[in-house]
Coordinates of C-alpha atoms in Angstrom, one line a residue:
Chain U
X1118 CA -8.1 29.3 25.9
X1119 CA -7.7 32.8 24.5
X1120 CA -10.3 35.0 22.8
X1121 CA -10.0 35.8 19.1
X1122 CA -10.9 39.3 18.1
X1123 CA -11.1 40.7 14.5
X1124 CA -10.7 44.4 14.0
X1125 CA -12.6 45.1 10.8
X1126 CA -14.4 47.9 8.9
X1127 CA -14.8 47.3 5.2
X1128 CA -13.6 50.8 4.4
X1129 CA -9.9 51.6 4.5
X1130 CA -8.2 54.3 6.5
X1131 CA -10.7 54.4 9.4
X1132 CA -8.2 53.2 12.0
X1133 CA -8.1 49.4 12.1
X1134 CA -4.4 49.1 12.5
X1135 CA -4.2 52.0 15.0
X1136 CA -7.0 50.3 16.9
X1137 CA -5.3 46.9 16.8
X1138 CA -2.1 48.3 18.1
X1139 CA -3.7 50.5 20.8
X1140 CA -6.0 47.8 22.2
X1141 CA -3.3 45.1 22.0
X1142 CA -0.9 47.4 24.0
X1143 CA -3.6 48.4 26.5
X1144 CA -4.6 44.7 27.2
X1145 CA -0.9 43.8 27.6
X1146 CA -0.4 46.7 30.0
X1147 CA -3.2 45.2 32.1
X1148 CA -1.1 42.0 32.4
X1149 CA -2.8 39.9 29.7
X1150 CA -0.8 38.0 27.1
X1151 CA -1.7 39.4 23.7
X1152 CA -0.7 38.7 20.1
X1153 CA -1.7 41.1 17.3
X1154 CA -1.9 39.5 13.9
X1155 CA -1.6 41.4 10.6
X1156 CA -3.8 39.9 7.9
X1157 CA -3.1 42.6 5.3
X1158 CA -0.9 40.4 3.0
X1159 CA 1.0 42.6 0.6
X1160 CA 0.3 45.8 2.4
X1161 CA 1.4 45.1 5.9
X1162 CA 1.6 48.1 8.3
X1163 CA 1.0 46.8 11.8
X1164 CA 4.7 46.2 12.1
X1165 CA 5.4 49.8 11.3
X1166 CA 2.7 51.2 13.7
X1167 CA 4.1 48.9 16.4
X1168 CA 7.7 50.0 15.7
X1169 CA 8.9 46.5 14.9
X1170 CA 9.4 46.9 11.1
X1171 CA 13.1 46.1 11.3
X1172 CA 12.7 43.0 13.3
X1173 CA 10.5 41.1 10.9
X1174 CA 12.1 37.9 9.7
X1175 CA 9.3 35.4 9.1
X1176 CA 5.6 36.1 8.7
X1177 CA 2.1 34.6 8.7
X1178 CA 2.5 33.1 5.2
X1179 CA 5.8 31.5 6.1
X1180 CA 4.1 29.8 9.1
X1181 CA 1.1 28.7 7.0
X1182 CA 3.4 27.2 4.3
X1183 CA 5.5 25.4 6.9
X1184 CA 8.6 27.4 6.1
X1185 CA 8.9 28.7 9.7
X1186 CA 7.6 27.7 13.0
X1187 CA 5.1 30.0 14.8
X1188 CA 7.6 30.7 17.5
X1189 CA 10.1 31.9 14.9
X1190 CA 7.7 34.3 13.3
X1191 CA 6.4 35.9 16.6
X1192 CA 8.0 39.2 17.5
X1193 CA 8.0 40.3 21.1
X1194 CA 7.4 43.9 21.8
X1195 CA 10.3 45.8 23.3
X1196 CA 8.2 47.8 25.7
X1197 CA 5.7 45.2 26.9
X1198 CA 6.8 41.7 27.8
X1199 CA 3.3 40.1 27.1
X1200 CA 2.7 41.8 23.8
X1201 CA 3.6 39.9 20.6
X1202 CA 3.2 40.6 16.9
X1203 CA 2.7 38.2 14.0
X1204 CA 3.4 40.2 10.9
X1205 CA 1.9 39.7 7.4
X1206 CA 3.9 39.0 4.3
X1207 CA 4.9 42.0 2.3
X1208 CA 5.9 40.1 -0.9
X1209 CA 3.4 37.3 -1.3
X1210 CA -0.1 37.8 -2.7
X1211 CA -3.2 37.3 -0.6
X1212 CA -4.0 34.0 -2.3
X1213 CA -1.2 32.5 -0.2
X1214 CA -3.6 32.6 2.8
X1215 CA -5.5 29.4 3.0
X1216 CA -8.5 28.7 5.1
X1217 CA -7.0 25.6 6.6
X1218 CA -3.7 27.3 7.3
X1219 CA -5.3 30.3 9.0
X1220 CA -7.5 27.9 11.1
X1221 CA -4.4 26.1 12.3
X1222 CA -2.4 29.2 13.1
X1223 CA -5.4 30.8 15.0
X1224 CA -5.9 27.5 16.9
X1225 CA -2.3 27.5 18.0
X1226 CA -2.3 31.2 19.0
X1227 CA -5.5 30.7 21.0
X1228 CA -3.7 28.1 23.1
X1229 CA -0.8 30.4 23.8
X1230 CA -2.4 33.8 24.4
X1231 CA -5.2 35.4 26.3
X1232 CA -6.1 37.6 23.3
X1233 CA -5.5 37.1 19.6
X1234 CA -6.3 40.3 17.8
X1235 CA -6.6 40.0 14.0
X1236 CA -6.0 43.2 12.0
X1237 CA -8.2 42.8 8.9
X1238 CA -7.3 44.3 5.5
X1239 CA -9.8 46.7 4.0
X1240 CA -12.4 45.4 1.6
X1241 CA -14.6 42.4 1.6
X1242 CA -12.3 40.0 -0.3
X1243 CA -10.5 36.8 0.7
X1244 CA -8.1 38.5 3.2
X1245 CA -10.9 40.2 5.1
X1246 CA -13.0 37.1 5.2
X1247 CA -10.2 35.0 6.5
X1248 CA -9.3 37.6 9.1
X1249 CA -12.9 37.3 10.5
X1250 CA -13.3 33.6 9.8
X1251 CA -12.4 32.1 13.2
X1252 CA -13.1 35.1 15.4
X1253 CA -15.2 34.9 18.6
X1254 CA -15.8 38.7 18.6
X1255 CA -15.5 41.5 16.2
X1256 CA -14.6 45.2 16.6
X1257 CA -16.1 47.2 13.8
X1258 CA -14.2 50.4 13.4
X1259 CA -16.4 53.2 12.0
X1260 CA -15.9 56.9 11.3
X1261 CA -19.0 59.1 11.7
X1262 CA -19.2 59.5 8.0
X1263 CA -21.6 58.1 5.4
X1264 CA -19.2 55.8 3.4
X1265 CA -17.7 54.3 6.5
X1266 CA -21.1 53.6 8.1
X1267 CA -22.4 52.0 4.9
X1268 CA -19.3 49.8 4.7
X1269 CA -19.6 48.9 8.3
X1270 CA -23.2 47.8 7.7
X1271 CA -22.0 45.5 4.9
X1272 CA -19.2 44.0 7.2
X1273 CA -21.7 43.4 10.0
X1274 CA -23.8 41.4 7.5
X1275 CA -20.7 39.3 6.6
X1276 CA -19.8 38.7 10.2
X1277 CA -23.3 37.2 10.6
X1278 CA -22.9 34.9 7.5
X1279 CA -19.3 34.2 6.6
X1280 CA -17.7 33.4 10.0
X1281 CA -17.3 29.9 11.4
X1282 CA -19.4 30.8 14.3
X1283 CA -22.2 32.1 12.1
X1284 CA -22.1 28.9 10.0
X1285 CA -22.3 26.8 13.2
X1286 CA -25.4 28.6 14.2
X1287 CA -23.9 30.5 17.1
X1288 CA -23.3 34.2 17.2
X1289 CA -20.2 36.3 16.9
X1290 CA -20.0 39.2 19.5
X1291 CA -20.0 42.5 17.7
X1292 CA -18.6 45.7 19.2
X1293 CA -18.7 49.1 17.5
X1294 CA -15.8 51.4 17.9
X1295 CA -16.4 55.0 16.6
X1296 CA -13.1 56.6 15.8
X1297 CA -12.1 60.2 14.7
X1298 CA -15.1 61.6 16.5
X1299 CA -15.3 65.3 16.9
X1300 CA -17.8 66.1 19.6
X1301 CA -18.0 69.8 18.6
X1302 CA -18.8 69.1 15.0
X1303 CA -21.4 66.5 16.0
X1304 CA -23.0 69.0 18.4
X1305 CA -23.2 71.6 15.6
X1306 CA -24.9 69.0 13.4
X1307 CA -21.9 68.9 11.0
X1308 CA -21.1 65.3 11.8
X1309 CA -23.2 62.2 12.5
X1310 CA -23.6 61.8 16.2
X1311 CA -22.9 58.7 18.3
X1312 CA -26.7 58.1 18.6
X1313 CA -27.1 58.5 14.8
X1314 CA -24.5 55.8 14.1
X1315 CA -25.7 53.5 16.8
X1316 CA -29.3 53.8 15.6
X1317 CA -28.3 53.0 12.0
X1318 CA -26.0 50.1 12.8
X1319 CA -27.7 48.8 15.9
X1320 CA -24.6 47.3 17.3
X1321 CA -23.4 47.8 20.9
X1322 CA -20.8 50.5 21.4
X1323 CA -17.3 49.6 22.7
X1324 CA -15.9 53.1 22.8
X1325 CA -15.6 56.5 21.2
X1326 CA -12.1 57.6 20.1
X1327 CA -11.8 61.3 19.6
X1328 CA -10.1 62.8 16.6
X1329 CA -6.6 63.4 17.9
X1330 CA -3.2 64.6 16.8
X1331 CA -1.7 62.0 19.1
X1332 CA -2.6 59.2 16.8
X1333 CA -0.4 60.5 14.0
X1334 CA 2.3 61.4 16.5
X1335 CA 2.3 57.8 17.9
X1336 CA 2.5 56.2 14.5
X1337 CA 5.3 58.5 13.5
X1338 CA 7.4 57.1 16.3
X1339 CA 6.2 53.5 16.0
X1340 CA 4.3 53.2 19.3
X1341 CA 0.7 52.3 20.0
X1342 CA -1.1 55.5 21.1
X1343 CA -2.0 53.8 24.4
X1344 CA 1.8 53.7 25.1
X1345 CA 3.0 56.8 23.3
X1346 CA 0.6 59.1 25.1
X1347 CA -1.5 57.5 27.8
X1348 CA -3.0 60.8 28.9
X1349 CA -4.2 61.8 25.4
X1350 CA -7.9 61.7 24.7
X1351 CA -7.3 58.9 22.2
X1352 CA -5.0 57.0 24.5
X1353 CA -7.5 57.2 27.4
X1354 CA -10.4 56.2 25.2
X1355 CA -8.6 53.1 23.9
X1356 CA -7.6 52.1 27.4
X1357 CA -11.2 52.3 28.5
X1358 CA -12.3 50.3 25.5
X1359 CA -9.8 47.6 26.4
X1360 CA -11.2 47.5 30.0
X1361 CA -14.7 47.1 28.6
X1362 CA -13.4 44.2 26.5
X1363 CA -12.1 42.6 29.7
X1364 CA -15.7 42.8 31.1
X1365 CA -15.5 45.9 33.2
X1366 CA -18.5 48.3 32.9
X1367 CA -17.3 51.8 32.5
X1368 CA -19.6 54.7 31.8
X1369 CA -19.3 55.7 28.2
X1370 CA -18.0 59.2 28.1
X1371 CA -17.6 61.2 25.0
X1372 CA -14.1 62.4 25.3
X1373 CA -13.7 66.1 24.9
X1374 CA -10.7 67.5 23.3
X1375 CA -8.8 70.0 25.4
X1376 CA -8.9 73.3 23.6
X1377 CA -6.8 76.3 24.5
X1378 CA -8.2 79.8 24.8
X1379 CA -6.6 80.7 21.5
X1380 CA -8.3 77.7 19.7
X1381 CA -11.6 78.5 21.3
X1382 CA -11.5 82.1 20.1
X1383 CA -9.9 81.7 16.7
X1384 CA -9.6 78.0 15.8
X1385 CA -12.3 76.1 14.1
X1386 CA -11.1 72.9 15.8
X1387 CA -8.2 71.8 17.9
X1388 CA -7.6 68.4 16.4
Chain Q
X384 CA -27.3 87.4 4.7
X385 CA -23.9 86.3 5.9
X386 CA -24.9 86.4 9.5
X387 CA -28.0 84.3 8.7
X388 CA -25.8 81.8 6.9
X389 CA -23.4 81.7 9.8
X390 CA -26.0 80.7 12.3
X391 CA -27.6 78.1 10.0
X392 CA -24.3 76.7 9.0
X393 CA -23.8 73.0 9.5
X394 CA -26.8 70.8 9.9
X395 CA -25.7 68.4 7.2
X396 CA -25.6 65.5 9.6
X397 CA -29.4 64.9 9.5
X398 CA -29.2 64.7 5.7
X399 CA -26.4 62.1 6.1
X400 CA -28.4 60.2 8.6
X401 CA -31.5 60.1 6.4
X402 CA -29.6 59.1 3.3
X403 CA -27.9 56.3 5.1
X404 CA -31.2 55.0 6.5
X405 CA -32.9 54.9 3.1
X406 CA -29.8 53.3 1.4
X407 CA -29.2 50.7 4.0
X408 CA -32.8 49.6 4.2
X409 CA -32.5 48.7 0.5
X410 CA -29.1 47.2 0.7
X411 CA -30.1 45.0 3.7
X412 CA -33.1 43.7 1.8
X413 CA -30.9 42.9 -1.2
X414 CA -28.3 41.1 0.8
X415 CA -30.9 39.0 2.5
X416 CA -31.3 37.1 -0.7
X417 CA -28.2 37.8 -2.8
X418 CA -29.1 35.2 -5.3
X419 CA -32.8 36.0 -5.6
X420 CA -32.4 37.2 -9.2
X421 CA -30.5 34.1 -10.3
X422 CA -33.0 31.8 -8.7
X423 CA -35.9 33.7 -10.4
X424 CA -34.1 33.6 -13.7
X425 CA -33.5 29.8 -13.5
X426 CA -37.1 29.0 -12.5
X427 CA -38.8 31.4 -14.9
X428 CA -36.6 30.1 -17.7
X429 CA -37.5 26.5 -16.9
X430 CA -41.2 27.3 -17.0
X431 CA -41.1 29.2 -20.3
X432 CA -38.8 26.7 -21.9
X433 CA -41.4 24.0 -21.3
X434 CA -43.6 25.6 -23.8
X435 CA -41.4 27.7 -26.0
X436 CA -37.9 27.0 -27.2
X437 CA -35.7 30.0 -26.4
X438 CA -32.1 31.0 -26.2
X439 CA -31.1 31.3 -22.6
X440 CA -28.6 34.0 -23.5
X441 CA -31.5 36.2 -24.7
X442 CA -33.2 36.5 -21.4
X443 CA -32.8 39.5 -19.2
X444 CA -34.1 39.8 -15.7
X445 CA -33.7 42.8 -13.6
X446 CA -35.0 44.1 -10.3
X447 CA -35.5 47.8 -9.8
X448 CA -36.0 48.5 -6.1
X449 CA -37.9 51.6 -5.3
X450 CA -40.3 53.2 -2.9
X451 CA -43.2 52.3 -2.6
X452 CA -42.9 49.5 -5.2
X453 CA -40.1 47.6 -6.8
X454 CA -40.3 46.4 -10.4
X455 CA -39.2 43.0 -11.5
X456 CA -38.5 43.1 -15.2
X457 CA -38.4 39.9 -17.3
X458 CA -37.3 40.3 -20.9
X459 CA -37.4 37.2 -23.0
X460 CA -36.5 37.3 -26.6
X461 CA -38.3 34.7 -28.7
X462 CA -36.9 33.7 -32.1
X463 CA -39.4 34.5 -34.9
X464 CA -39.5 30.9 -36.1
X465 CA -40.4 29.4 -32.8
X466 CA -42.2 26.1 -32.5
X467 CA -45.0 26.0 -30.1
X468 CA -45.7 23.7 -28.4
X469 CA -42.3 22.2 -28.1
X470 CA -42.3 18.6 -29.3
X471 CA -40.2 16.1 -27.5
X472 CA -36.5 16.7 -27.4
X473 CA -36.6 19.3 -30.2

């Protein structure tokens, strides 16, 4: 029986899709079987970030409506044998997602994979609720910035009330992933620090992903950042977060960006 | 002046932190009982309607959350030709 994760945030643009792709690839690299599921119906992008946009034939909605079998809609990654993608529909509207349909698809995926990672749409509407509905654990992606932290707080409340686990009286595991972190700015008091965010959201930390040029570079070429540049700060931070998900305990380091002498002397920031 | 400003530059994070703490304290309270206002509205209406006939659309209930006190405002418009006490089904 696999584990179902939802990657969620409330706010858009904080790195949910980047995180889904990066963690999925890192877990697959460690030998686990992984499926990443795009729940952003109408605005799918996980296929693009994974570099599989031209291989999409069937999607999640097709499977829910019985038009295609799950095995027809799953796309195997070209780089990693154990990594699969279930894309969202680009043409249907989000009402095509039904609670019962999602439940069945997730149940089937859970049988076949070690990890089912659901990439939630932004917002707190139907799509976001269904993405978290059957999850065992949630990764809350947060930028150290006021609107992102506020929306994360809201999403944490929903995880504790709108998921199947919450309704059954059990708990959903919550992990906070802080992305686009700039250690230098936090040190200068220009950005909320890790401690600030943790104190406000009181949710255990899964990892700290530094602001990094490599994230854009990776999405440009359609590769998860953990594959595109394993040595980059972001790549390493995601790989460590994936190992923590697997139960390893690794010291939480605040990844430092490498800054050249020129940047140190003249640049405000390297990222 | 500029040198001073340079050294004191930044430091906006503590402001962000404090604003968030105050805001979220209120929002968490509110989300604990999202339907509190509706419940209050129904129950207050029921009590008042027992004694005075009123138009349910002319009732406004609002909650103003503040520090140190919050204000619950109940605004019930009563028609001038009200009958009191209400008799039977009328």
